[in-house]
Tab-separated table of C-alpha atoms and ligand atoms in Angstrom:
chain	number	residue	atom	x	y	z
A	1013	UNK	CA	12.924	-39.692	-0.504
A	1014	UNK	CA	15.391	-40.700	-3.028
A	1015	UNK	CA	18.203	-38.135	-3.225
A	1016	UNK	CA	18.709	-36.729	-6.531
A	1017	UNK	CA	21.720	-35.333	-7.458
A	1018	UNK	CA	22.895	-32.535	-10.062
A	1019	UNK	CA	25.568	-32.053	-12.045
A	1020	UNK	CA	25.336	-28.717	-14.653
A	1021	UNK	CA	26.427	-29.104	-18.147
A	1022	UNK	CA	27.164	-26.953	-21.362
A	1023	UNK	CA	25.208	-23.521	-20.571
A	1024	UNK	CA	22.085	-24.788	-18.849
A	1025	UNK	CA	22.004	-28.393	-18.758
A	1026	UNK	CA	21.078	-30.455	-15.814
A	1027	UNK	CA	22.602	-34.045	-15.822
A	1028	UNK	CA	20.710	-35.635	-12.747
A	1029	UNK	CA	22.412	-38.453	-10.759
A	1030	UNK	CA	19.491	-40.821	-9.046
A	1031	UNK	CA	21.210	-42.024	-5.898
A	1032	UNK	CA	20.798	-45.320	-4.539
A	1033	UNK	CA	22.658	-47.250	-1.979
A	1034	UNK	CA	25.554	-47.973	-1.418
A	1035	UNK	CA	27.000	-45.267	-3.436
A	1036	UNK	CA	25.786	-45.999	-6.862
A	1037	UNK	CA	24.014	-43.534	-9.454
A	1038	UNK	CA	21.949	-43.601	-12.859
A	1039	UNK	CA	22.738	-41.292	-14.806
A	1040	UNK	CA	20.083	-39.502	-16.590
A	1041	UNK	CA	21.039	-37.804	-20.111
A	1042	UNK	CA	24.578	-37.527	-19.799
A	1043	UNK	CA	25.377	-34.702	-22.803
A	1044	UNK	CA	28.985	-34.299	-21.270
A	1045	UNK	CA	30.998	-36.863	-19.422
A	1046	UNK	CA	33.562	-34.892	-18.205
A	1047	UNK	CA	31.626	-32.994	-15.422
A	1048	UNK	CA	29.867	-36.622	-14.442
A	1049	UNK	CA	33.478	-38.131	-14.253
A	1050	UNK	CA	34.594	-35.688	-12.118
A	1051	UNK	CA	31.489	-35.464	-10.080
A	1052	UNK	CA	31.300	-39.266	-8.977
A	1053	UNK	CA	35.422	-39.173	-8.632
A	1054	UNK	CA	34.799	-36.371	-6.339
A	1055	UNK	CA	31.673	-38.052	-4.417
A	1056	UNK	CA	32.906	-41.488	-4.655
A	1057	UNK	CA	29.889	-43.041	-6.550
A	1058	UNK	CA	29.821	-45.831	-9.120
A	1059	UNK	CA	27.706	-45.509	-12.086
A	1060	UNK	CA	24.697	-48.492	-12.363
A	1061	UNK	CA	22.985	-47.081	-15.558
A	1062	UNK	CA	22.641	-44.253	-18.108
A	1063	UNK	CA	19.057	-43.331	-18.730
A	1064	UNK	CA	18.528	-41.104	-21.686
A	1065	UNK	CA	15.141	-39.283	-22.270
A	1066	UNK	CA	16.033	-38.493	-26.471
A	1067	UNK	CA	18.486	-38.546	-29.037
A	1068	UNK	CA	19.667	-34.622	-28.775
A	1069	UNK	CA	23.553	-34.100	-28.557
A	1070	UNK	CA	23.428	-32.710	-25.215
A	1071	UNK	CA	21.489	-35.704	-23.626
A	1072	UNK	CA	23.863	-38.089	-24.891
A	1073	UNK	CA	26.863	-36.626	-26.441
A	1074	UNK	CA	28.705	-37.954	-23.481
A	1075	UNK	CA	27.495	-41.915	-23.090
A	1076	UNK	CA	30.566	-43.272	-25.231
A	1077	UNK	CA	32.928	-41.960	-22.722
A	1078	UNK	CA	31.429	-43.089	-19.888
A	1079	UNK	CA	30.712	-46.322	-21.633
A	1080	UNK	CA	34.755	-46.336	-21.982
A	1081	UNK	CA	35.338	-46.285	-18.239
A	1082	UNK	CA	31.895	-48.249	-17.245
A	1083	UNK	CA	30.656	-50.664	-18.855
A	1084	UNK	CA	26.396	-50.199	-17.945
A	1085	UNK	CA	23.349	-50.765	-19.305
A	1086	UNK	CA	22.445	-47.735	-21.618
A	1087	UNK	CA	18.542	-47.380	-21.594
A	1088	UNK	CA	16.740	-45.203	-23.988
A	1089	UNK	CA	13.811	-44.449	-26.709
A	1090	UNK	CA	13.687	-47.493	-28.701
A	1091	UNK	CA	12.267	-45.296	-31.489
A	1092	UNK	CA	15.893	-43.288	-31.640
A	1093	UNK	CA	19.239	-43.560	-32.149
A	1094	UNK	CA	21.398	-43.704	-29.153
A	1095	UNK	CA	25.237	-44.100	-28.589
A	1096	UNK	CA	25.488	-47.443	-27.145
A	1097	UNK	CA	22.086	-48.342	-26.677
A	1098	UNK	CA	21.342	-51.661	-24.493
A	1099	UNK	CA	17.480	-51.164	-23.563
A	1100	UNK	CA	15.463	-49.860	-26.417
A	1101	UNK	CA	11.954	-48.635	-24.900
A	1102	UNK	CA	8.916	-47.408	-25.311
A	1103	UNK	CA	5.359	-47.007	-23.187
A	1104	UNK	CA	4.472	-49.678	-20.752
A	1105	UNK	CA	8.002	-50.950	-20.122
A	1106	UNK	CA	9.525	-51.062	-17.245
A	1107	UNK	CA	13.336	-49.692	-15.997
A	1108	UNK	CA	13.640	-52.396	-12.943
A	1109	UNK	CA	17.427	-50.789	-11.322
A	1110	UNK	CA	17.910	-53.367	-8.028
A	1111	UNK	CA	21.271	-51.859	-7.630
A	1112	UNK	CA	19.137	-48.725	-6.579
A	1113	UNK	CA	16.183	-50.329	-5.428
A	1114	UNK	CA	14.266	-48.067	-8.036
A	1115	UNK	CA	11.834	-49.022	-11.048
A	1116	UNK	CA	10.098	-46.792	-13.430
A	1117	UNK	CA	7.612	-46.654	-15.599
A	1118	UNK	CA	8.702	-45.444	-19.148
A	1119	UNK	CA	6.142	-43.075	-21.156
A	1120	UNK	CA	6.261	-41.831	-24.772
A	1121	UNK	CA	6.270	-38.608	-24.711
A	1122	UNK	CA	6.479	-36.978	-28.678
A	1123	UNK	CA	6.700	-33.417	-30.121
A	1124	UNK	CA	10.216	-32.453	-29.114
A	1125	UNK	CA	11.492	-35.313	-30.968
A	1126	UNK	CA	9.583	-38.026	-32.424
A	1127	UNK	CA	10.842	-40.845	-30.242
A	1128	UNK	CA	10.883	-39.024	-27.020
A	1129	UNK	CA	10.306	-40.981	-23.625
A	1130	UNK	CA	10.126	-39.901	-19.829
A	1131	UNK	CA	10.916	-42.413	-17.041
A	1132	UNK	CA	8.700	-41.738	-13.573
A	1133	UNK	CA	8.653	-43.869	-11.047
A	1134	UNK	CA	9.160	-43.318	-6.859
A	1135	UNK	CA	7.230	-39.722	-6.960
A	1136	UNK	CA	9.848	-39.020	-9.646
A	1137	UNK	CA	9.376	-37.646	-13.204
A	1138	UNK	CA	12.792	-37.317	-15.522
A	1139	UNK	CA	11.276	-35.735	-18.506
A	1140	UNK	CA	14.027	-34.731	-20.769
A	1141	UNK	CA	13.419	-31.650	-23.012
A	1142	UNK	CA	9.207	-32.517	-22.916
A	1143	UNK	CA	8.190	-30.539	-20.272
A	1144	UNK	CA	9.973	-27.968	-18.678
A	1145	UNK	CA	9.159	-25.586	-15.442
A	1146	UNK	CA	6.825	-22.626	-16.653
A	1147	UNK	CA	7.400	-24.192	-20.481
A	1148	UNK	CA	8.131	-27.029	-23.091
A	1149	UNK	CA	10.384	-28.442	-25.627
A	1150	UNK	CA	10.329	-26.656	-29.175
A	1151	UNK	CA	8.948	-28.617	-31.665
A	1152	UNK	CA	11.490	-29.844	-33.435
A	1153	UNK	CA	10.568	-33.431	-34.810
A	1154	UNK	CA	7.003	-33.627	-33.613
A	1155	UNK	CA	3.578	-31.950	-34.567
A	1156	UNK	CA	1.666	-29.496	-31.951
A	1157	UNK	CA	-1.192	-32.418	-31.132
A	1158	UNK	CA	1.751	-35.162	-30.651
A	1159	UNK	CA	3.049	-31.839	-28.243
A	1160	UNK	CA	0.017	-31.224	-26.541
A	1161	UNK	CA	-1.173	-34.826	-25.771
A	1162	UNK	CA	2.611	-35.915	-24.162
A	1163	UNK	CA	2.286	-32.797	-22.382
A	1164	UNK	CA	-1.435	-33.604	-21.320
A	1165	UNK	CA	-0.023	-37.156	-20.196
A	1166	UNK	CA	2.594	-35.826	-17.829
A	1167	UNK	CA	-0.122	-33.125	-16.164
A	1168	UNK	CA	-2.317	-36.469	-15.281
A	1169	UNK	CA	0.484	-37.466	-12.946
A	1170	UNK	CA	-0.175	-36.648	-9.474
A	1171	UNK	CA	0.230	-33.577	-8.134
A	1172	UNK	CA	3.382	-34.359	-5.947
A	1173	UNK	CA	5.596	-35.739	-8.609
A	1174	UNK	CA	8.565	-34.369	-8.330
A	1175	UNK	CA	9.889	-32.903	-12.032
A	1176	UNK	CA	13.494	-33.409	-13.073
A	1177	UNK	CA	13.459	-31.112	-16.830
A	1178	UNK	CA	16.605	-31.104	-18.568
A	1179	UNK	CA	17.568	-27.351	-18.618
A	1180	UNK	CA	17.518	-24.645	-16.088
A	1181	UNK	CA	15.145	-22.207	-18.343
A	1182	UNK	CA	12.500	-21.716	-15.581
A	1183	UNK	CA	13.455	-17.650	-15.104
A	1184	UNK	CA	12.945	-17.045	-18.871
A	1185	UNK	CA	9.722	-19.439	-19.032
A	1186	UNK	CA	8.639	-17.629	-16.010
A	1187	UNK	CA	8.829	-14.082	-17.959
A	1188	UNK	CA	6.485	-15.541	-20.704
A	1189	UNK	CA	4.344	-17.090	-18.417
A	1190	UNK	CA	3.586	-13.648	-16.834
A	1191	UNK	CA	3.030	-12.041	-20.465
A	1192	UNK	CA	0.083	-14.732	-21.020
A	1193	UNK	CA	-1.330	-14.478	-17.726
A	1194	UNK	CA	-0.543	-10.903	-15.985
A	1195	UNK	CA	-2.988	-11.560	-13.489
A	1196	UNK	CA	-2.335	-15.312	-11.723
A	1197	UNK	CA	-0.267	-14.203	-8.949
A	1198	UNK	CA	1.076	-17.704	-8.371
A	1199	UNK	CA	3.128	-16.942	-11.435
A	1200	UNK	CA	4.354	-14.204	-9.520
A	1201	UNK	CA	5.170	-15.876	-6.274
A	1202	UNK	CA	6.727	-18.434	-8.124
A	1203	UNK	CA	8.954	-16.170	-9.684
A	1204	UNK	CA	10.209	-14.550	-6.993
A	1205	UNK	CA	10.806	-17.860	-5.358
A	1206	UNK	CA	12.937	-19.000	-8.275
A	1207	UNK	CA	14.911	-15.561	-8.517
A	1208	UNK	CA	15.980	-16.262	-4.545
A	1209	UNK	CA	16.728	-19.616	-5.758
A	1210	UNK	CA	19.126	-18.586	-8.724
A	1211	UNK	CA	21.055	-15.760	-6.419
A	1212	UNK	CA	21.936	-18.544	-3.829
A	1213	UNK	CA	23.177	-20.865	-6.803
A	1214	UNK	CA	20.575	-23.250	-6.025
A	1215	UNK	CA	19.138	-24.861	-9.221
A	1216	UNK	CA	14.899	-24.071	-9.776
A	1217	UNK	CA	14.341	-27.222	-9.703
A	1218	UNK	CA	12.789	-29.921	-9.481
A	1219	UNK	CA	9.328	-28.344	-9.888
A	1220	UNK	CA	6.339	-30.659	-9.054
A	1221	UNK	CA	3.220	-31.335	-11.628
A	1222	UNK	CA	0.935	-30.023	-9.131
A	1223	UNK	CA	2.752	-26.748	-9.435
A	1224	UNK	CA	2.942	-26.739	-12.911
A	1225	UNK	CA	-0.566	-26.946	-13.507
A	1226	UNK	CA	-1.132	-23.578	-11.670
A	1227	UNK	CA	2.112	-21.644	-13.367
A	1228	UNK	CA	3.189	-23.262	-16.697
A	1229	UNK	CA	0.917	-21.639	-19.323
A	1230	UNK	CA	1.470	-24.881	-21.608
A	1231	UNK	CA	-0.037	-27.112	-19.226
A	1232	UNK	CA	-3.138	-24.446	-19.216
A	1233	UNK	CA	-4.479	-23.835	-22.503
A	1234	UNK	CA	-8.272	-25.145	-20.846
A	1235	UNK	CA	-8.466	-22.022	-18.748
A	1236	UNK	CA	-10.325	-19.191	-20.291
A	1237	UNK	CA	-7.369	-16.251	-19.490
A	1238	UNK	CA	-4.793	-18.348	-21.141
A	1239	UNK	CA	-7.401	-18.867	-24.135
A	1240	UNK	CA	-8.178	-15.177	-24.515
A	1241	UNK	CA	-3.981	-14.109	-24.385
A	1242	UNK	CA	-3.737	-16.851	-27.012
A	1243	UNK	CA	-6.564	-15.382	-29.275
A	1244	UNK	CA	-5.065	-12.000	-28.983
A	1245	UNK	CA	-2.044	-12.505	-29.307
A	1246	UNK	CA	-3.310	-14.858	-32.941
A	1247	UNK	CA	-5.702	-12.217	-34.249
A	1248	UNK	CA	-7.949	-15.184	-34.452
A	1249	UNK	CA	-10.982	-17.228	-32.780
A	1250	UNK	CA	-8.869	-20.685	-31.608
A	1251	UNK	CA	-11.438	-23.717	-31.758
A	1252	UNK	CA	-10.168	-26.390	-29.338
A	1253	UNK	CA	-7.054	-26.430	-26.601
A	1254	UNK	CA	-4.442	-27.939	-28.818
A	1255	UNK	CA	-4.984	-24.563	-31.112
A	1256	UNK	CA	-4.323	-22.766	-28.410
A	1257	UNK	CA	-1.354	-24.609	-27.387
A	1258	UNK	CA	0.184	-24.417	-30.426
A	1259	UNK	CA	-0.794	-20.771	-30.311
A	1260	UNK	CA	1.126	-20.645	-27.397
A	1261	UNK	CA	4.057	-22.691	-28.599
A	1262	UNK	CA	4.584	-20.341	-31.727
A	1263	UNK	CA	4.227	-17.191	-29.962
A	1264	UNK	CA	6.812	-18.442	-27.540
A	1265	UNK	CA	9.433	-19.325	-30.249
A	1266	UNK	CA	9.806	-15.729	-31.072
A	1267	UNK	CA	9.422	-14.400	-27.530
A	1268	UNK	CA	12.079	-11.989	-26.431
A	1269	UNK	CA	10.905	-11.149	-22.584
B	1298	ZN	ZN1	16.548	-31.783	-26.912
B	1299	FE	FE1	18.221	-30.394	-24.531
């Protein structure tokens, strides 16, 4: 399995390191380059490439400084701007790294921002602010079906995909989660799980999409419970899924669990 490393950022911000050998690391949406600096001083890694999912400050507010001490290929959303952008990209390219013996697939992923793109390849999924453990991105840029269809994309992958998300939010997604569905005592187990997780330091993730299928009420707006919650909680009859995704998206926003 390819080792994946983590490096925290801002307040909740993963910036994940993808290891390959000997000793050299993409960087995936490096908001801050201070923390990466120190982190491959500290472990004695070399930078081969910045990978960055969308054009947010804290994905890539830190590329120009690591540019100024490595000079890498910067790959990212061809459809945004990004600091020192080298591979513009968009679905059905491909992110060949030899230095890491690692290729993946790139897949547009929209709704968060309008140019957003996920890179999965080697059981791996880095999906930026798109999908996130027990949740998704805000719609910022992007419309609810652009949301819904990137989101149904990613829950097509298999089941063991491993799911790098770009925040550590999965506690407070988790408390949602349980408001829609009270009764799927995965959502439960999972939460527990998580809570161990956080008290030991540990990050939640990666999650996998198998997992998210079963927990992240986003993922689930085809299952009749979820529908009802939505309906309720809209005052109103909600004709296909993407209504009740977006249901779900806007009753979210102004969730305080
Ligand atoms: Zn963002
Ligand atoms: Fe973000």
């Amino acid at each position: 399995m390819t080792p994946v490393l983590h490096v925290p950022a801002f307040e909740d911000n993963y910036i994940w390191l993808i290891r390959g050998a000997p000793g050299q690391v993409a960087i995936v949406d490096p908001g801050d380059a201070g923390p990466v600096l120190d982190f491959l001083a500290r472990e004695r890694l070399t930078p081969a490439a910045i990978l960055c999912t969308h054009h947010h400050g804290d994905h890539v507010g830190g590329v120009q400084d690591l540019l100024r001490r490595h000079a890498i290929p910067v790959y990212g959303p061809a459809r945004e701007r990004i600091p020192g952008l080298t591979h513009p990209l968009a679905e059905g390219d491909r992110v060949r790294l030899p230095e890491l013996a690692l290729e993946f697939a790139v897949l547009d992923v929209p709704g968060h921002t309008h140019g957003h793109i996920a890179y999965y390849g080697a059981g791996m999924l880095f999906c930026g602010d798109t999908l996130f453990s027990a949740g998704c991105g805000r719609l910022f840029e992007g419309t609810a079906e652009e949301m819904y269809r990137s989101l149904t994309k990613l829950a097509a992958l298999p089941p063991d995909t491993l799911v790098y998300c770009a925040h550590e939010y999965t506690a407070a997604n988790l408390r949602f989660a349980i408001a829609v569905e009270p009764d799927n005592a995965e959502i439960r187990a999972y939460q527990r799980e998580i809570s161990e997780r956080r008290a030991r330091g540990e990050p939640s993730l990666p999650s996998t999409i198998g997992r998210e299928r079963r927990i992240n009420p986003f993922l689930r707006a085809a299952e009749a419970s979820v529908r009802r919650a939505a309906e309720r909680h809209g005052g109103r009859r909600l004709a296909e899924n993407v209504n009740v995704f977006a249901e779900l998206r806007r009753w979210k926003d102004d969730f305080r669990g």
